[in-house]
Short mmCIF file of C-alpha atoms in Angstrom, two decimals:
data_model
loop_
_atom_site.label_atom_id
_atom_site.label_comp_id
_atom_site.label_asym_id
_atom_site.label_seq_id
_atom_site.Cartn_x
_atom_site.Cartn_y
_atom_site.Cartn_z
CA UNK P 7 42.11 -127.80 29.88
CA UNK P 8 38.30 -126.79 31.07
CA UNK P 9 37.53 -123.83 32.19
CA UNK P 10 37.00 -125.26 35.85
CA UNK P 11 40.84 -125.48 35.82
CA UNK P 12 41.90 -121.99 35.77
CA UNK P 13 42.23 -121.12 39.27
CA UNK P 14 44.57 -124.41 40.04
CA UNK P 15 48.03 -125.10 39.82
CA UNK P 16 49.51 -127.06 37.25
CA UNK P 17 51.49 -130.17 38.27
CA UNK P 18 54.03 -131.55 35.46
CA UNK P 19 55.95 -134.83 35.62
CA UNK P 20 59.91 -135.30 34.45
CA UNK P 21 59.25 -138.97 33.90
CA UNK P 22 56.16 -141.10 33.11
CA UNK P 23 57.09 -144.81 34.71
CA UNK P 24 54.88 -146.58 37.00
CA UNK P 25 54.90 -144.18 39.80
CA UNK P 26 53.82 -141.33 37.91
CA UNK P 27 50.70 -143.32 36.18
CA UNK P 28 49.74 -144.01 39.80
CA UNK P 29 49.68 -140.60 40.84
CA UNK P 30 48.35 -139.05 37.73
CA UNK P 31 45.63 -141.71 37.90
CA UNK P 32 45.27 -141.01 41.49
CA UNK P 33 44.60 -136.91 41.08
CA UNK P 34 42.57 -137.75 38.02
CA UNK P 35 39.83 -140.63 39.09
CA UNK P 36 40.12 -139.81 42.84
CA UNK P 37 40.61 -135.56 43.50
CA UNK P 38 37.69 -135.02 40.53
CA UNK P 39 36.47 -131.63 43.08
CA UNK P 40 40.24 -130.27 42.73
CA UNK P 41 41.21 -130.81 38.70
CA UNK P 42 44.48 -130.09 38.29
CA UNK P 43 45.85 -129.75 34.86
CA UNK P 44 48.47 -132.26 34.33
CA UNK P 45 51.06 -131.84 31.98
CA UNK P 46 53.34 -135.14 31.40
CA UNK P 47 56.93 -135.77 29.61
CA UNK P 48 57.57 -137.60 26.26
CA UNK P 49 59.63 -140.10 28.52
CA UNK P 50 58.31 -143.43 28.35
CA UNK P 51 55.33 -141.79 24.97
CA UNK P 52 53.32 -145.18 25.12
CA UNK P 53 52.53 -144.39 29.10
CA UNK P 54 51.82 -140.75 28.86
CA UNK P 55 49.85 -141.06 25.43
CA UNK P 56 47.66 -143.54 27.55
CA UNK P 57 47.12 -141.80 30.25
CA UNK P 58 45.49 -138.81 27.97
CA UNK P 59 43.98 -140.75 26.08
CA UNK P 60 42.21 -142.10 29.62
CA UNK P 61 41.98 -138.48 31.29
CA UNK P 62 41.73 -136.26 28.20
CA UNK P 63 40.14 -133.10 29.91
CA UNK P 64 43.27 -133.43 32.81
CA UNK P 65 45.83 -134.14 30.73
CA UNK P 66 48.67 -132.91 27.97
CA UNK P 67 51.42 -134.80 27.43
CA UNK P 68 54.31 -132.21 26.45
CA UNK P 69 56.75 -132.52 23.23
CA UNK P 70 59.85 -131.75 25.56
CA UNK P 71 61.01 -131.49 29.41
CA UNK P 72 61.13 -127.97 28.83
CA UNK P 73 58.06 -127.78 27.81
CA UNK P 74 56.77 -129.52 30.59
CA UNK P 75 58.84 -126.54 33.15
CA UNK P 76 57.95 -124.13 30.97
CA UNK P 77 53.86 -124.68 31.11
CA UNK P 78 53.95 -126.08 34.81
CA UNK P 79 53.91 -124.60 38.53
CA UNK P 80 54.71 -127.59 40.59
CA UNK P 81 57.13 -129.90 39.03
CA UNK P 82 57.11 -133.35 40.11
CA UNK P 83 60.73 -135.09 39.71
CA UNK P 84 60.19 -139.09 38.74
CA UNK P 85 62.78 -140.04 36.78
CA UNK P 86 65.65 -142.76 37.41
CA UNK P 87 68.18 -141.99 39.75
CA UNK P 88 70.66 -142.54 37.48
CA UNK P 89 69.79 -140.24 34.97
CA UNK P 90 68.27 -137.66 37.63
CA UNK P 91 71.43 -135.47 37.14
CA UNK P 92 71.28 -135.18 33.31
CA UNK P 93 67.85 -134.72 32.82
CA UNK P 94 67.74 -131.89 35.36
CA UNK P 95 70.59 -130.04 34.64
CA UNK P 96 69.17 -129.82 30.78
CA UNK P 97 65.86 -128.12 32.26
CA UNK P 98 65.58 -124.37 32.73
CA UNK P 99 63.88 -124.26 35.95
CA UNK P 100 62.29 -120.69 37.43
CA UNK P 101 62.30 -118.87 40.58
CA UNK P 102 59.28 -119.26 40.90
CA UNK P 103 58.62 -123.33 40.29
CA UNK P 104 57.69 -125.47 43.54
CA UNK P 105 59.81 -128.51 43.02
CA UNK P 106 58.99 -132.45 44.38
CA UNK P 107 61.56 -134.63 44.57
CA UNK P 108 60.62 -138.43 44.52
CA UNK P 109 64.54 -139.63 43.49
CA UNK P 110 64.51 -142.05 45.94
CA UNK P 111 68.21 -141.68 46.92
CA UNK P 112 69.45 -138.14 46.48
CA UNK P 113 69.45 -135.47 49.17
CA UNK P 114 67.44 -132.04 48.48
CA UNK P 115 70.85 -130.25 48.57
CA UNK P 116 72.04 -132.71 45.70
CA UNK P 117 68.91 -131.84 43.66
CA UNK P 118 69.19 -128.06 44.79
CA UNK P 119 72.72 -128.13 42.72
CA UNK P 120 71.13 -129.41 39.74
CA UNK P 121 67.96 -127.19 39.47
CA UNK P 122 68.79 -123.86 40.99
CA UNK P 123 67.03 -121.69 43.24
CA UNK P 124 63.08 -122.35 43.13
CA UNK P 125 60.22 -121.13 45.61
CA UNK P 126 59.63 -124.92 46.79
CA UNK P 127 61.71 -127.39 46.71
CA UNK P 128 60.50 -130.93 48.96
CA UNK P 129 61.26 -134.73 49.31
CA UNK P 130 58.15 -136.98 48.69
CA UNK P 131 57.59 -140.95 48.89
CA UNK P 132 54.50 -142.25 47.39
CA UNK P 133 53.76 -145.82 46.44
CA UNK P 134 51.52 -147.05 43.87
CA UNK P 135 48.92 -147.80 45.73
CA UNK P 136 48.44 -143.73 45.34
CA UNK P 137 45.84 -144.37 42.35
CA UNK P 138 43.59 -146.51 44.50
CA UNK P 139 43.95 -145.50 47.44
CA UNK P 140 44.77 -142.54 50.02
CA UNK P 141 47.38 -144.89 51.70
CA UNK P 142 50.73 -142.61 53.42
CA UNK P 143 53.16 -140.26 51.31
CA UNK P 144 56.14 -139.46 53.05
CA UNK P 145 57.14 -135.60 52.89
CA UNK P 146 60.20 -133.97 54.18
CA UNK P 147 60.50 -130.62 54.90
CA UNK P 148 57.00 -130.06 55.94
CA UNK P 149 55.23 -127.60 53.49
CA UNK P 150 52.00 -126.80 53.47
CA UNK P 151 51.09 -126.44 50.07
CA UNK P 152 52.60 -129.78 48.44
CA UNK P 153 50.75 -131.35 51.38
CA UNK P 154 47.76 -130.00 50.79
CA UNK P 155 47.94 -130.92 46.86
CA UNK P 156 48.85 -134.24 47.82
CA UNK P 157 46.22 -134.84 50.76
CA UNK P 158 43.54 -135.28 48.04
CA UNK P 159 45.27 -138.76 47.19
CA UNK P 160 47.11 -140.10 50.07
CA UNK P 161 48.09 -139.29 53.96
CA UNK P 162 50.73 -137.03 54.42
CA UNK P 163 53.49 -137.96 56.58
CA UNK P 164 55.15 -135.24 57.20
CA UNK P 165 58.99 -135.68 58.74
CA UNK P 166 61.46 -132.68 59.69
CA UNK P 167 64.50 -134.48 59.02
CA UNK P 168 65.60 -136.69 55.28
CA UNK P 169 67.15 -139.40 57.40
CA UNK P 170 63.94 -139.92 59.13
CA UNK P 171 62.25 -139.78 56.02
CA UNK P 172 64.73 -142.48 54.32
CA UNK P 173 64.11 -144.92 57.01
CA UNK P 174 60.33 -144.89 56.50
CA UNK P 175 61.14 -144.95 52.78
CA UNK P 176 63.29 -148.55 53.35
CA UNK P 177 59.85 -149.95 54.69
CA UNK P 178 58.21 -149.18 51.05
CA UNK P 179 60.84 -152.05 49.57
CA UNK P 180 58.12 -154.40 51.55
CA UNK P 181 55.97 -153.85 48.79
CA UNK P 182 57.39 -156.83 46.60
CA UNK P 183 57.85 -159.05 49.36
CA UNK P 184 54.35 -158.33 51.19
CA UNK P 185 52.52 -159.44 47.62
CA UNK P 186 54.89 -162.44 47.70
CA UNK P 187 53.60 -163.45 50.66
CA UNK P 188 50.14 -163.59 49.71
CA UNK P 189 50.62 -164.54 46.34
CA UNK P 190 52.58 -167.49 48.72
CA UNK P 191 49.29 -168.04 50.68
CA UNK P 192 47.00 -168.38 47.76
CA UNK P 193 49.13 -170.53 46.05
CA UNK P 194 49.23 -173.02 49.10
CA UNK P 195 45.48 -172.64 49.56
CA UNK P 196 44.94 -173.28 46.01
CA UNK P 197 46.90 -176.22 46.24
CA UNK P 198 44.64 -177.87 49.23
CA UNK P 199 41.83 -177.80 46.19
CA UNK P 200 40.11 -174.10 46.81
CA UNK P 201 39.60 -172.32 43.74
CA UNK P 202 41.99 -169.56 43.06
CA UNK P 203 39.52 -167.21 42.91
CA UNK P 204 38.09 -167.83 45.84
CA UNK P 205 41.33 -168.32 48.21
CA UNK P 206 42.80 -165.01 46.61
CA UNK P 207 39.71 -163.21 47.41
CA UNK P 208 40.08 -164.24 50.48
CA UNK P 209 43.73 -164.28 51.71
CA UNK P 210 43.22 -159.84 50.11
CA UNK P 211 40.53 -159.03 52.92
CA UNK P 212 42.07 -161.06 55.45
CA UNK P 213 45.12 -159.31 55.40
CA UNK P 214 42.74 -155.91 55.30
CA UNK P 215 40.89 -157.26 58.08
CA UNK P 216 44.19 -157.40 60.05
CA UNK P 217 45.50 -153.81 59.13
CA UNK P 218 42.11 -152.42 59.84
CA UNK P 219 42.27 -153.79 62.86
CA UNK P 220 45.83 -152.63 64.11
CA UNK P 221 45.19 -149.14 63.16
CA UNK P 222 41.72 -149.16 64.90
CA UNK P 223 42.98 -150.80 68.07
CA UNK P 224 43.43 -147.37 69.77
CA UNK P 225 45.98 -148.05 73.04
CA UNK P 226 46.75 -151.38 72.07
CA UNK P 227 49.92 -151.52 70.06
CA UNK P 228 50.83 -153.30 67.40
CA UNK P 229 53.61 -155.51 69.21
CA UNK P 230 50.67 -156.25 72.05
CA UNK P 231 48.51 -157.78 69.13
CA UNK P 232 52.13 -159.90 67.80
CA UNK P 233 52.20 -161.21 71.58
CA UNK P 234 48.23 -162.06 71.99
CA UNK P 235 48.00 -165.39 70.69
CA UNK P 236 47.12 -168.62 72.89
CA UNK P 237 49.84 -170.97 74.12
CA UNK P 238 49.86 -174.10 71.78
CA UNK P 239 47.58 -172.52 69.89
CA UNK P 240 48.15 -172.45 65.70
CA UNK P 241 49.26 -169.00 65.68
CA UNK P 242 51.45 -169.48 68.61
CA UNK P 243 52.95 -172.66 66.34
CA UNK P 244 53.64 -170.82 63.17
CA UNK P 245 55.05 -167.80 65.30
CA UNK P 246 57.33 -170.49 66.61
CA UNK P 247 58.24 -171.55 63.79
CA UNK P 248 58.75 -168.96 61.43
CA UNK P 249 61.40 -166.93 64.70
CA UNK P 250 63.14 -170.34 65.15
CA UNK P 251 63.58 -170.22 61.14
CA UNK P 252 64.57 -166.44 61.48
CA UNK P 253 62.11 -165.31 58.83
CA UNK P 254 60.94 -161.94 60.80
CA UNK P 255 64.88 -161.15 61.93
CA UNK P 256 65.14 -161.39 58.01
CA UNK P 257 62.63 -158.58 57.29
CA UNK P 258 64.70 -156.40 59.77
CA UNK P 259 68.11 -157.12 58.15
CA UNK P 260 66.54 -156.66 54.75
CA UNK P 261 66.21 -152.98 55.52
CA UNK P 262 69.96 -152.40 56.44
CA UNK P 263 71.12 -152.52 53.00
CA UNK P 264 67.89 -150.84 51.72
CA UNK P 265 68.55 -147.64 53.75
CA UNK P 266 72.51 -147.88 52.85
CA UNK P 267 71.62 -147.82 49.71
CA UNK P 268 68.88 -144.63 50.06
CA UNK P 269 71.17 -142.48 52.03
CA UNK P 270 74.54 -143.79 50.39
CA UNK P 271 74.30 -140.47 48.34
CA UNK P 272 73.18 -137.92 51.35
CA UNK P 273 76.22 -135.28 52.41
#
């Protein structure tokens, strides 16, 4: 680690899947003013070796998931759910560590059991898109500190309450199904006879355009823009359509069983 380090935390990960090479690539590329040193598991080697070998000044990649407790200040849980348990009760965490929790569906007093008392100990949900972009991270209990690390690659949503923070954590199972959708639209266009490339590029910013535009449209909310369309118009006929097919009701209903499922383990 370089000397420019010294005065900064060190963040280790207990797991090295996708979600951790988002974030680690996030703090490396996009928080270059704040370096932290990074200190990775041997979980999933071919991962973590790459991401040193891509960040070499920011990153070790640790032998052990002791190791990575013992040479760390926050730890940063990102491991399956499944295995959540075992690989946390085999850790000996201190007193002092600040603890974030990203297993998706256990409660902090679940993970408290498993870890022991520790200065910090917080819920996070960030997405992927972490690495390119400061896009929102969910964080229950509010705490200043983990919010502050985690500013410098995404915008902090901070919730008092983890059933609050599981419901806005459902919406992140949109991720698979928002791509499909485009990937949908390009398909179709590409199937009129636009080139792939072209119809991808733009299906990518119009669906930008259309964020941008609900979160800059001040007063106006976002179910005034859903009901601004013109009568007989084409966005009033695929509206039409795709209620009288029940395709939006879907989207709601798919996020009954998704929170079920992320607060099926909560006391």
């Amino acid at each position: 680690m370089n000397s420019s380090t010294k005065n900064l935390p060190t963040i280790g990960f207990i797991g090295t899947g996708t979600l951790t090479t988002a974030l680690v690539t996030g703090f490396c590329s996009r928080a270059a003013e704040k370096p932290y040193p990074i200190v990775l598991s041997p979980r999933n080697r071919e991962k973590a070796a790459a991401l040193q070998a891509e960040f070499p000044d920011r990153v070790k990649v640790a032998e052990t998931f002791q190791e990575v407790a013992d040479k760390s200040d926050w730890l940063v849980l990102a491991v399956l759910p499944s295995v959540g348990e075992e690989v946390c009760r085999g850790i000996k965490f201190r007193p002092t560590h600040k603890v974030i929790n990203m297993l998706a569906d256990r409660s902090l007093q679940e993970i408290r059991s498993w870890i022991g008392p520790t200065e910090v100990l917080v819920h996070m949900v960030p997405v992927t898109y972490n690495a390119v972009f400061s896009g929102p991270i969910i964080q229950t209990p509010p705490q200043a500190e983990a919010a502050e690390i985690f500013a410098d690659i995404g915008s902090m949503v901070q919730v008092e309450e983890r059933q609050q923070a599981a419901v806005l954590a459902a919406i992140t199972a949109c991720v698979a199904p928002y791509f499909t959708l485009l990937s949908t639209l390009i398909k179709w266009a590409s199937s009129q006879g636009v080139p792939e490339e072209l119809a991808a590029d733009y299906v990518k910013k119009f669906f930008q355009g259309l964020t941008e535009q609900a979160i800059r449209s001040g007063n106006q909310s976002v179910h005034e823009l859903a009901a601004e369309f013109t009568p007989g118009g084409t966005n009033f006929m695929v509206k039409e359509m795709l209620t009288e097919q029940g395709v939006f009701a879907a989207w709601a209903r798919a996020m009954e069983p998704v929170l079920a499922r992320l607060t099926a383990n909560f006391s």
